[in-house]
Tab-separated table of C-alpha atoms in Angstrom:
chain	number	residue	atom	x	y	z
A	1399	MET	CA	160.557	-0.562	-63.398
A	1400	LEU	CA	159.540	0.623	-59.818
A	1401	THR	CA	161.257	-0.902	-56.620
A	1402	SER	CA	159.839	-1.035	-52.976
A	1403	ALA	CA	161.836	0.855	-50.652
A	1404	VAL	CA	160.351	-1.414	-47.839
A	1405	PRO	CA	162.953	-3.034	-45.755
A	1406	SER	CA	162.753	-6.831	-45.592
A	1407	ARG	CA	162.875	-6.820	-41.713
A	1408	PRO	CA	161.165	-3.988	-39.868
A	1409	ARG	CA	163.519	-1.774	-37.583
A	1410	GLY	CA	162.868	0.784	-34.775
A	1411	LEU	CA	159.900	1.206	-32.813
A	1412	ARG	CA	156.320	0.584	-33.785
A	1413	LEU	CA	155.157	3.084	-31.737
A	1414	PRO	CA	156.666	6.510	-30.660
A	1415	PRO	CA	159.052	6.571	-27.617
A	1416	TRP	CA	156.677	8.431	-25.571
A	1417	TRP	CA	154.249	5.906	-25.933
A	1418	LEU	CA	156.743	2.793	-25.163
A	1419	ALA	CA	157.633	4.771	-21.883
A	1420	GLY	CA	154.004	5.415	-20.974
A	1421	SER	CA	153.037	1.829	-21.742
A	1422	LEU	CA	155.725	0.446	-19.594
A	1423	GLY	CA	155.160	2.946	-16.861
A	1424	VAL	CA	151.314	1.868	-16.674
A	1425	LEU	CA	152.050	-1.706	-16.881
A	1426	LEU	CA	154.597	-1.192	-14.022
A	1427	ALA	CA	152.326	0.925	-12.016
A	1428	GLY	CA	149.577	-1.805	-12.419
A	1429	LEU	CA	151.973	-4.631	-11.382
A	1430	TRP	CA	152.974	-2.796	-8.553
A	1431	VAL	CA	149.181	-2.030	-7.194
A	1432	MET	CA	148.343	-5.636	-7.765
A	1433	GLN	CA	151.396	-6.619	-5.592
A	1434	ILE	CA	150.329	-4.243	-2.901
A	1435	HIS	CA	146.828	-4.713	-2.936
A	1436	PRO	CA	146.519	-8.310	-4.354
A	1437	PRO	CA	142.902	-9.338	-5.985
A	1438	ALA	CA	140.444	-11.618	-4.029
A	1439	GLY	CA	140.950	-15.359	-4.622
A	1440	GLY	CA	144.601	-15.730	-4.373
A	1441	LEU	CA	145.427	-14.753	-8.305
A	1442	PHE	CA	148.822	-14.939	-7.549
A	1443	ALA	CA	148.960	-17.946	-5.200
A	1444	PRO	CA	150.245	-20.655	-8.125
A	1445	PHE	CA	153.125	-18.525	-9.068
A	1446	THR	CA	154.342	-18.236	-5.316
A	1447	VAL	CA	153.761	-21.810	-4.745
A	1448	LEU	CA	155.205	-23.240	-7.636
A	1449	THR	CA	158.566	-20.726	-6.905
A	1450	ALA	CA	158.795	-21.804	-3.339
A	1451	GLN	CA	158.304	-25.773	-4.726
A	1452	LEU	CA	160.993	-24.797	-6.872
A	1453	THR	CA	163.414	-23.454	-4.658
A	1454	ALA	CA	162.984	-25.949	-1.953
A	1455	PHE	CA	163.730	-28.352	-4.935
A	1456	MET	CA	166.988	-26.636	-5.507
A	1457	LEU	CA	168.142	-26.038	-1.993
A	1458	ALA	CA	167.842	-29.760	-1.104
A	1459	ALA	CA	170.183	-30.402	-4.127
A	1460	ILE	CA	172.804	-28.243	-2.694
A	1461	GLY	CA	172.271	-29.964	0.625
A	1462	LEU	CA	170.210	-27.370	2.271
A	1463	PRO	CA	166.874	-28.941	2.926
A	1464	VAL	CA	163.866	-26.876	3.911
A	1465	MET	CA	160.357	-27.373	4.751
A	1466	ARG	CA	157.521	-26.086	2.937
A	1467	GLU	CA	154.233	-25.354	3.511
A	1468	ALA	CA	152.231	-23.343	0.521
A	1469	ALA	CA	154.826	-20.680	-0.307
A	1470	THR	CA	156.426	-20.324	3.336
A	1471	LEU	CA	159.977	-21.785	3.402
A	1472	VAL	CA	161.513	-22.861	7.119
A	1473	HIS	CA	164.847	-24.260	8.030
A	1474	ALA	CA	165.497	-26.458	10.875
A	1475	GLY	CA	168.256	-23.858	11.812
A	1476	GLY	CA	165.067	-21.251	12.486
A	1477	PHE	CA	165.121	-19.273	9.108
A	1478	ALA	CA	161.805	-18.698	7.613
A	1479	CYS	CA	160.813	-16.691	4.740
A	1480	GLU	CA	157.609	-16.301	2.605
A	1481	ILE	CA	157.553	-15.948	-1.090
A	1482	ASP	CA	155.223	-13.527	-2.198
A	1483	VAL	CA	154.507	-12.189	-5.591
A	1484	ALA	CA	157.438	-9.906	-5.379
A	1485	CYS	CA	159.512	-12.822	-4.895
A	1486	THR	CA	158.633	-14.466	-8.207
A	1487	ALA	CA	159.945	-13.821	-11.711
A	1488	LEU	CA	156.435	-12.699	-12.776
A	1489	ILE	CA	156.902	-8.793	-12.634
A	1490	PRO	CA	160.304	-8.832	-14.391
A	1491	ALA	CA	159.297	-11.444	-16.811
A	1492	VAL	CA	156.117	-9.328	-17.842
A	1493	LEU	CA	158.086	-6.200	-17.870
A	1494	LEU	CA	160.919	-7.659	-20.007
A	1495	ALA	CA	158.367	-9.281	-22.217
A	1496	ALA	CA	156.277	-6.228	-22.639
A	1497	SER	CA	159.263	-4.153	-23.745
A	1498	MET	CA	160.089	-6.590	-26.064
A	1499	GLY	CA	157.086	-6.681	-27.654
A	1500	LEU	CA	156.486	-3.180	-27.946
A	1501	LEU	CA	159.455	-3.073	-30.396
A	1502	ARG	CA	159.254	-3.782	-34.082
A	1503	ALA	CA	160.497	-6.978	-34.805
A	1504	THR	CA	159.353	-10.110	-36.646
A	1505	PRO	CA	156.878	-12.466	-35.025
A	1506	ARG	CA	159.690	-15.103	-35.309
A	1507	ALA	CA	162.250	-12.527	-33.602
A	1508	HIS	CA	159.787	-11.546	-30.861
A	1509	LEU	CA	159.060	-15.507	-29.991
A	1510	MET	CA	162.887	-16.393	-30.348
A	1511	GLY	CA	163.701	-13.565	-27.853
A	1512	ILE	CA	161.157	-13.350	-25.391
A	1513	ILE	CA	160.976	-17.176	-24.482
A	1514	PRO	CA	164.405	-17.311	-23.743
A	1515	GLY	CA	164.581	-14.247	-21.790
A	1516	VAL	CA	161.722	-15.108	-19.614
A	1517	LEU	CA	163.502	-18.407	-19.018
A	1518	LEU	CA	166.462	-16.554	-17.958
A	1519	VAL	CA	164.677	-14.431	-15.985
A	1520	VAL	CA	163.278	-17.090	-13.984
A	1521	LEU	CA	166.453	-18.751	-13.699
A	1522	VAL	CA	168.292	-16.009	-12.207
A	1523	ASN	CA	165.385	-15.393	-9.760
A	1524	GLN	CA	165.519	-18.835	-8.790
A	1525	LEU	CA	169.488	-18.605	-8.072
A	1526	ARG	CA	168.445	-15.203	-6.358
A	1527	LEU	CA	166.083	-16.969	-3.741
A	1528	VAL	CA	168.524	-19.927	-3.408
A	1529	SER	CA	171.256	-17.682	-2.312
A	1530	LEU	CA	169.055	-15.490	-0.069
A	1531	VAL	CA	167.877	-18.654	1.921
A	1532	TRP	CA	171.591	-19.838	1.919
A	1533	LEU	CA	172.526	-16.314	3.613
A	1534	GLY	CA	169.807	-16.453	5.997
A	1535	VAL	CA	170.512	-19.645	7.251
A	1536	TYR	CA	174.449	-19.434	7.307
A	1537	VAL	CA	175.420	-15.478	7.202
A	1538	PRO	CA	171.940	-13.838	8.117
A	1539	GLY	CA	173.761	-10.435	8.731
A	1540	TYR	CA	174.168	-10.259	4.704
A	1541	PHE	CA	170.677	-11.155	3.963
A	1542	ASP	CA	169.111	-7.491	4.037
A	1543	VAL	CA	171.822	-5.975	1.866
A	1544	ALA	CA	171.565	-9.039	-0.610
A	1545	HIS	CA	167.811	-8.784	-0.553
A	1546	ASN	CA	167.385	-5.258	-0.722
A	1547	LEU	CA	170.073	-4.126	-2.949
A	1548	LEU	CA	172.186	-6.604	-4.403
A	1549	TRP	CA	169.825	-8.985	-6.140
A	1550	PRO	CA	167.301	-6.293	-7.346
A	1551	ALA	CA	169.886	-4.636	-9.195
A	1552	LEU	CA	171.475	-7.814	-10.877
A	1553	LEU	CA	167.671	-8.769	-11.775
A	1554	ILE	CA	167.465	-5.253	-13.380
A	1555	LEU	CA	171.229	-5.470	-15.150
A	1556	THR	CA	169.852	-9.154	-16.235
A	1557	GLY	CA	166.594	-8.095	-17.991
A	1558	SER	CA	167.747	-4.735	-19.321
A	1559	GLY	CA	170.982	-6.134	-20.859
A	1560	TYR	CA	169.533	-8.946	-22.167
A	1561	GLY	CA	166.844	-7.123	-23.867
A	1562	LEU	CA	169.805	-4.666	-25.372
A	1563	ILE	CA	171.573	-7.635	-26.629
A	1564	TRP	CA	168.095	-8.829	-28.300
A	1565	LEU	CA	167.582	-5.710	-29.764
A	1566	ARG	CA	171.236	-5.420	-31.234
A	1567	ALA	CA	170.805	-9.104	-32.668
A	1568	THR	CA	167.314	-8.014	-34.233
A	1569	ARG	CA	168.671	-5.109	-35.959
A	1570	ARG	CA	171.244	-6.783	-37.880
């Protein structure tokens, strides 16, 4: 009697590692170009406005009300900021979903991994925005360090850490 040597669950990469790295590199470059030179018609405007609405709601919930006009937030104390595409969770979420999608796993494992991962990235990004506005209002001297150094590192660690945990869980 012949038996199949095919594992019950797929493991490893679907594509060679160079293809994975190249695909993610092209995706990242494309997202960066679209961020620097946004397409006409405000393709990303709904993301920026929705992110600003959610941020204003969360700020009001912690007792720090702001005025919102489209994607601009203004505090009565004089702090103002504009939410652009780089401020949304769009780029980190797409990178996380794409990198997880390129790895070999069952469709169910992809679905059960990508959806919570994207939600986690959105939640961490919203906490980032709320904390940055809070810093801008109360401790503006720390805003630049948090905006340009601390939070980008935390977003990268969150996405990559989640992806590694998911990868390990799918290989069990």
